Short mmCIF file of C-alpha atoms in Angstrom, two decimals:
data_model
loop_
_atom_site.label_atom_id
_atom_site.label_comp_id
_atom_site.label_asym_id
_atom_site.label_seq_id
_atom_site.Cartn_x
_atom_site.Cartn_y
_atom_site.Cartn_z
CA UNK B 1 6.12 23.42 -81.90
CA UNK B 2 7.28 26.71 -82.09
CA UNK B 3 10.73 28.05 -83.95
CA UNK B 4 12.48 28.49 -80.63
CA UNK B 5 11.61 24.49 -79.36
CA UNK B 6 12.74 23.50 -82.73
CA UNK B 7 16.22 25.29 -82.07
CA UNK B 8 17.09 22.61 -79.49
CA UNK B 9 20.38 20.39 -80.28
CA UNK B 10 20.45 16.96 -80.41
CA UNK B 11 20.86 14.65 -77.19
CA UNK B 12 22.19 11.39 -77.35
CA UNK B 13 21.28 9.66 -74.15
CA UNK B 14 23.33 6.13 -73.32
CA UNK B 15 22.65 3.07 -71.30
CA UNK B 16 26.01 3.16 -70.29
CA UNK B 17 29.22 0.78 -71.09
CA UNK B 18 29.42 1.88 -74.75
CA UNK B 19 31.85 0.83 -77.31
CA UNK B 20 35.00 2.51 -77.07
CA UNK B 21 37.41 0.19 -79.03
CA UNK B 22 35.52 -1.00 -81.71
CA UNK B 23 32.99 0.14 -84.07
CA UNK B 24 31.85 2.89 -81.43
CA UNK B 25 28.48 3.55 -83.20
CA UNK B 26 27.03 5.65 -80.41
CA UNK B 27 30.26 7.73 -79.51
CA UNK B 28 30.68 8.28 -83.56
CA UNK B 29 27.46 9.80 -83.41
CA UNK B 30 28.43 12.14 -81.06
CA UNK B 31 31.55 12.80 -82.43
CA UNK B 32 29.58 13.75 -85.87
CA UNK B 33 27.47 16.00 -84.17
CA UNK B 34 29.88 17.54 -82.60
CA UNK B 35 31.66 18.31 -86.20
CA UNK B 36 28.18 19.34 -87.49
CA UNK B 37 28.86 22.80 -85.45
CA UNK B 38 31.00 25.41 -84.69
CA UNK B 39 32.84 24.77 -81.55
CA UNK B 40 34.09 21.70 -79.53
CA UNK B 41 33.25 18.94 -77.19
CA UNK B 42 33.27 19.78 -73.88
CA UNK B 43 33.92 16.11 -71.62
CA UNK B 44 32.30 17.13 -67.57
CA UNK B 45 33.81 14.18 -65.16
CA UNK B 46 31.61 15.56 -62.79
CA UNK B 47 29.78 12.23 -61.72
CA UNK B 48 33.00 10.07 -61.31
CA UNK B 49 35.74 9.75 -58.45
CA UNK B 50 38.48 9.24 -61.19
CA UNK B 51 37.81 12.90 -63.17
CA UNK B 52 41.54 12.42 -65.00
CA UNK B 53 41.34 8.48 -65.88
CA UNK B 54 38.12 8.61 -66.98
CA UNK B 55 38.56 11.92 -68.83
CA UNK B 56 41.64 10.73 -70.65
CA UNK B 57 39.77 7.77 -71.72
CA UNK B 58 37.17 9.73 -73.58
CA UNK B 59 40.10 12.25 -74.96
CA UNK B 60 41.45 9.62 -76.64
CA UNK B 61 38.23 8.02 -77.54
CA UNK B 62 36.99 10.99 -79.20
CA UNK B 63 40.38 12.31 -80.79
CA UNK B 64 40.60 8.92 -82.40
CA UNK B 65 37.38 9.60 -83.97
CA UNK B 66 38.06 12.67 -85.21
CA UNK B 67 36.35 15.05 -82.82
CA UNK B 68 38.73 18.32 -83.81
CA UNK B 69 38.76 19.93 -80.44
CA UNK B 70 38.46 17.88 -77.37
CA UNK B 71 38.07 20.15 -73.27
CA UNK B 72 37.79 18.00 -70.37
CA UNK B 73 36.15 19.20 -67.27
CA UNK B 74 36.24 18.32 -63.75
CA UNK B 75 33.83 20.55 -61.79
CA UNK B 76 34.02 19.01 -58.54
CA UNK B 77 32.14 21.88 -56.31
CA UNK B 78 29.53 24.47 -56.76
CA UNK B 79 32.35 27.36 -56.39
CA UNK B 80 33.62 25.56 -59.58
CA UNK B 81 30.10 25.30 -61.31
CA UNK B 82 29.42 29.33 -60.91
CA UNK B 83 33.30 30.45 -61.80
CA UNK B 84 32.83 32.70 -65.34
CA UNK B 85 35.79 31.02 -66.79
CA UNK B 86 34.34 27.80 -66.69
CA UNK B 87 30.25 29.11 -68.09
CA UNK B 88 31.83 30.65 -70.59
CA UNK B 89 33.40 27.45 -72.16
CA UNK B 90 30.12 25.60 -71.95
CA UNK B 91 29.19 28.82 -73.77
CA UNK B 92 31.25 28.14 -76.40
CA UNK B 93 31.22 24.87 -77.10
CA UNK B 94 29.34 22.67 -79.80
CA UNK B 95 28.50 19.87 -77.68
CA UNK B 96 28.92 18.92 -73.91
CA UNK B 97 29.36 14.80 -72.89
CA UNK B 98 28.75 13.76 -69.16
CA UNK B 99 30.46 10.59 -67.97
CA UNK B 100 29.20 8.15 -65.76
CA UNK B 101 29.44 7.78 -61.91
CA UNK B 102 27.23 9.38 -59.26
CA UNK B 103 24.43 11.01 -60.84
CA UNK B 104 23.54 12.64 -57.28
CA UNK B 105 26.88 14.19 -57.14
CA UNK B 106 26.17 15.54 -60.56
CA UNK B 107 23.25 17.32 -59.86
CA UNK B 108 23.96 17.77 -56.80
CA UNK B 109 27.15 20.34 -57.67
CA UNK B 110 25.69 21.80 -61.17
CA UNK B 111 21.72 22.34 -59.99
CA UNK B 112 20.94 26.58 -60.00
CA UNK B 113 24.33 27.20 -60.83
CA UNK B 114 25.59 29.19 -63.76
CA UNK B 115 27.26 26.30 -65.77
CA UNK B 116 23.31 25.14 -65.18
CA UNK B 117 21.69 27.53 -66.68
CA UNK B 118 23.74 27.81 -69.57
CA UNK B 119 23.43 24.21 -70.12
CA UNK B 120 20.00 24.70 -70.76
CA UNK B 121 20.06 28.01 -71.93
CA UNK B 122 22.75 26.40 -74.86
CA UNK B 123 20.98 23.25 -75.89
CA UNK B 124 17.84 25.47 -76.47
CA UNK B 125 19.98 27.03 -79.10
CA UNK B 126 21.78 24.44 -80.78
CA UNK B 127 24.32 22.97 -78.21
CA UNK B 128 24.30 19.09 -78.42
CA UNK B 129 24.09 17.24 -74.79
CA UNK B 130 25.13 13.64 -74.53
CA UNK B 131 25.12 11.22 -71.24
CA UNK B 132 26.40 7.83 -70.71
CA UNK B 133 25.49 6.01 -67.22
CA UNK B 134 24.68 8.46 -64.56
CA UNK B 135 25.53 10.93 -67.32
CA UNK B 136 21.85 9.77 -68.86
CA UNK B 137 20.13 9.60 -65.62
CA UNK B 138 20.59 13.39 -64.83
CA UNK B 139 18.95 14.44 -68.60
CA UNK B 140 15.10 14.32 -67.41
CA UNK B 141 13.48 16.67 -64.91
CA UNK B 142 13.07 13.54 -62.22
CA UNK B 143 15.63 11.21 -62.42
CA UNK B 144 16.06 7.75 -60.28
CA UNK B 145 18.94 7.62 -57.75
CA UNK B 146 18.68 4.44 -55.77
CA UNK B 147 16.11 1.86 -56.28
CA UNK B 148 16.63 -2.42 -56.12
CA UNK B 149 17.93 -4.33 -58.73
CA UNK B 150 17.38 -7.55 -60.02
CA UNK B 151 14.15 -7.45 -57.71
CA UNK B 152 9.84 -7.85 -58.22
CA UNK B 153 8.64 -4.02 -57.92
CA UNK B 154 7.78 -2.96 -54.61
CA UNK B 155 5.90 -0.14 -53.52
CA UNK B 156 8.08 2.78 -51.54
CA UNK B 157 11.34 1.23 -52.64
CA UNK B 158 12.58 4.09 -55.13
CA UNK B 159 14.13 7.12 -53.71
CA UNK B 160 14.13 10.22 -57.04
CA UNK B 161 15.02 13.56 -57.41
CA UNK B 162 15.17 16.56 -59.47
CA UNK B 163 17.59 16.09 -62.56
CA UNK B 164 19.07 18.75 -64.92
CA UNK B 165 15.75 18.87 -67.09
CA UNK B 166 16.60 18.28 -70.59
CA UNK B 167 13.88 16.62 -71.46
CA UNK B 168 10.66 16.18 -69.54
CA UNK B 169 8.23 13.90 -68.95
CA UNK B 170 10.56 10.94 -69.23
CA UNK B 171 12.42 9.23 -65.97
CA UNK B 172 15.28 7.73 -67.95
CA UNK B 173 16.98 4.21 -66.30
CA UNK B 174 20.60 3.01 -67.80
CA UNK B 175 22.38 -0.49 -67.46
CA UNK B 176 18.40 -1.18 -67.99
CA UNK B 177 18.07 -5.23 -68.61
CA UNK B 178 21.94 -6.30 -67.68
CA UNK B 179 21.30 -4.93 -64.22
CA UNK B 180 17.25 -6.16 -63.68
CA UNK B 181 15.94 -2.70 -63.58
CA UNK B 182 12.05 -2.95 -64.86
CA UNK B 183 10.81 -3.55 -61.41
CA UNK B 184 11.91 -0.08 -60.44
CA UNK B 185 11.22 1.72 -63.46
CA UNK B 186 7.65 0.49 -63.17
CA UNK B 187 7.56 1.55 -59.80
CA UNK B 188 8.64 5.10 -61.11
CA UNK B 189 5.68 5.25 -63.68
CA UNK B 190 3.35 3.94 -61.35
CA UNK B 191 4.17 6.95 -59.00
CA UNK B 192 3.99 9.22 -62.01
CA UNK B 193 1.76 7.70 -64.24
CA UNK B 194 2.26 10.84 -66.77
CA UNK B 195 5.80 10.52 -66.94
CA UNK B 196 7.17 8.16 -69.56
CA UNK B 197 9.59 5.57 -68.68
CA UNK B 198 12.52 5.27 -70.70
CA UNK B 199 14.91 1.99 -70.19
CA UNK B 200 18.12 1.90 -71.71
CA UNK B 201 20.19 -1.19 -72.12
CA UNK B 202 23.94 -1.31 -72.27
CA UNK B 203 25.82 -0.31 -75.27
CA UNK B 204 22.64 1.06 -76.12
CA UNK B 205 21.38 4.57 -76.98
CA UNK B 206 18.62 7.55 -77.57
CA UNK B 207 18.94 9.79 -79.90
CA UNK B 208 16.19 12.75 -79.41
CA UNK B 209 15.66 15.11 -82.08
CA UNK B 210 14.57 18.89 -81.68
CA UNK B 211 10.80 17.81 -82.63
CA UNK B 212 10.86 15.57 -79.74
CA UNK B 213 10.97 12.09 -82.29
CA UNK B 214 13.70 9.78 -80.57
CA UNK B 215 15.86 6.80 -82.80
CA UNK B 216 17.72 3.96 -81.09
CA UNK B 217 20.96 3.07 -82.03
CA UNK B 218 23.08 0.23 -80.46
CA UNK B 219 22.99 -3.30 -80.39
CA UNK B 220 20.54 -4.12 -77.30
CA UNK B 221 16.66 -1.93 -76.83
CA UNK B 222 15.34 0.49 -75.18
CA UNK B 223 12.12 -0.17 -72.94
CA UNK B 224 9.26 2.04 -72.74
CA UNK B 225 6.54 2.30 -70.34
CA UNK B 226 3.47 4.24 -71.20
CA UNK B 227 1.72 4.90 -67.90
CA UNK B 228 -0.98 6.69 -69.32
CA UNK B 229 -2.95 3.84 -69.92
CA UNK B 230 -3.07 2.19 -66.03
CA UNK B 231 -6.24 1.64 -65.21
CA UNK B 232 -4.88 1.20 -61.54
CA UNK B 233 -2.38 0.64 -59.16
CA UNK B 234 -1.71 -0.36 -55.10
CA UNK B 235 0.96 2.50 -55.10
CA UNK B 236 0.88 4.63 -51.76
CA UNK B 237 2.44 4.91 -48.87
CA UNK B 238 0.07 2.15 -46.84
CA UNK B 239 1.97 -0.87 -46.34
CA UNK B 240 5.20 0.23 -47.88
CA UNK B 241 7.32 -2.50 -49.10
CA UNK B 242 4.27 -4.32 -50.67
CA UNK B 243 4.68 -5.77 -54.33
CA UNK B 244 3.56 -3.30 -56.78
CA UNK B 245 -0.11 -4.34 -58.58
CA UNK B 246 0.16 -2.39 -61.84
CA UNK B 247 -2.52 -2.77 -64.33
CA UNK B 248 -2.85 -1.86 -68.40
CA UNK B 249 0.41 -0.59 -68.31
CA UNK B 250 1.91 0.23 -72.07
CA UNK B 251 5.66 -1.61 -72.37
CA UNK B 252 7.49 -0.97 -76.10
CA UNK B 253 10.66 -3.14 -75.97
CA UNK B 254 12.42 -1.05 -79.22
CA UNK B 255 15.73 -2.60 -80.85
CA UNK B 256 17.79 -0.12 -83.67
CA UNK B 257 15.88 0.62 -86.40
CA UNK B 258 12.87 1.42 -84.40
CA UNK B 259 12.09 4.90 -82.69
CA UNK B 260 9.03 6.67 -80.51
CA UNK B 261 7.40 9.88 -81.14
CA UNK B 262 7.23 11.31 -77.54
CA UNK B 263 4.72 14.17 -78.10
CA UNK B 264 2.01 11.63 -79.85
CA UNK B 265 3.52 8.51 -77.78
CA UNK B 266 3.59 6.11 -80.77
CA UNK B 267 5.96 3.95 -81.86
CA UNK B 268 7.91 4.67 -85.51
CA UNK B 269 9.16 2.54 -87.82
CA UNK B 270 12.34 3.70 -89.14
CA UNK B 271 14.69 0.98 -91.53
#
């Protein structure tokens, strides 16, 4: 890995409905790396329909935990999303924390625009990103929009899309086992066997370092499906709706304390 890959901040990718109230071990982790850097948190309520609830709640979340300086956002169109003003604060800021919703609308309003670009162009030097919900979804390069819950995987039933790319090579799911999601993760693999899946339960988080390790913290897992080792599937667009065959797919099911090496795709070990 070379010097400038090893700039990248931190991202802290969550299943969604964290721990506000409590012990908030996921949302204290932000919070500390926020404080690790020069700069505030920057809160985007892009993906939701209530931008000033929703960005209250994490104001006070994050002031209770002693983030020092706290900017909520609500870019709600692409006018918005290329305004200098509003680039030059993600600019400046430490770290940058999308909230949950509509991860469509997200991407949808920030993709190719200048608050975009220096997104990336910041957490290549330093800038921590962090995602809860559809806030997670929109991290990889493909993300999942719509797919079935709670259902056996079928073939054709997953619609995707291009996300903010963060991170690649991953298709990340949240809510993962509270709202039944393997089936359509596996479906996602199974259409790109070379992407890894990433499933993240509820209250329930990734941490990815700059050398592309990643720890879970939380108190549910985080599934991950390997689909570099099928040996074959039934995927294609003949007889659409069909149940999936998948078959030597790799699944980690990976509690805290555990961790996975993307690059070398092996698990680690870490308490």
């Amino acid at each position: 890995m070379n010097k400038e890959e090893n700039k990248r901040g931190h991202l802290i990718i969550i299943g969604g409905a964290e721990d506000k109230f409590g012990e908030s071990i996921i949302l204290k982790e932000v919070a500390g790396n926020v404080n690790n850097r020069e700069g505030g948190l920057v809160v985007l309520t892009t993906a939701t329909e209530k931008p000033d609830q929703v960005g209250k709640e994490y104001r006070d979340v994050f002031k209770r935990l002693g983030v020092r300086e706290i900017k909520v956002l609500n870019i709600d169109s692409r006018d918005d999303a290329n305004k200098e003003e509003i680039y030059e604060k993600i600019k400046l800021a430490a770290g940058v924390f999308f909230t949950g919703g509509d991860q469509l609308r997200l991407t949808s309003i920030l993709g190719g625009t200048l608050v975009h670009h220096m997104l990336r162009h910041a957490h290549s030097q330093g800038t921590g990103v962090y995602g809860t919900s559809a806030g997670a979804s929109v991290m990889s390069s493909t993300m999942i929009v719509e797919g079935n819950n709670n259902d056996p995987a079928r073939k054709c039933t997953l619609k995707m899309a291009p996300g903010l790319g963060l991170i690649d090579e991953v298709i990340i799911d949240q809510h993962f086992d509270q709202r039944g999601r393997f089936g359509r993760l596996l479906c996602g693999v199974a259409e790109n066997p070379n992407i890894l899946g990433i499933g993240i339960d509820e209250d329930t988080a990734v941490m990815v370092y700059p050398d592309d390790r990643l720890e879970v913290i939380g108190t549910n897992a985080v599934t991950v499906i390997d689909g570099r080792t099928i040996k074959s599937t039934n995927v294609s667009e003949l007889k659409p709706d069909e149940i999936l065959a998948i078959i030597n797919v790799t699944v980690h099911v990976l509690p805290q304390g555990y961790g996975y090496d993307l690059a070398h795709r092996e698990v680690l070990r870490l308490h």
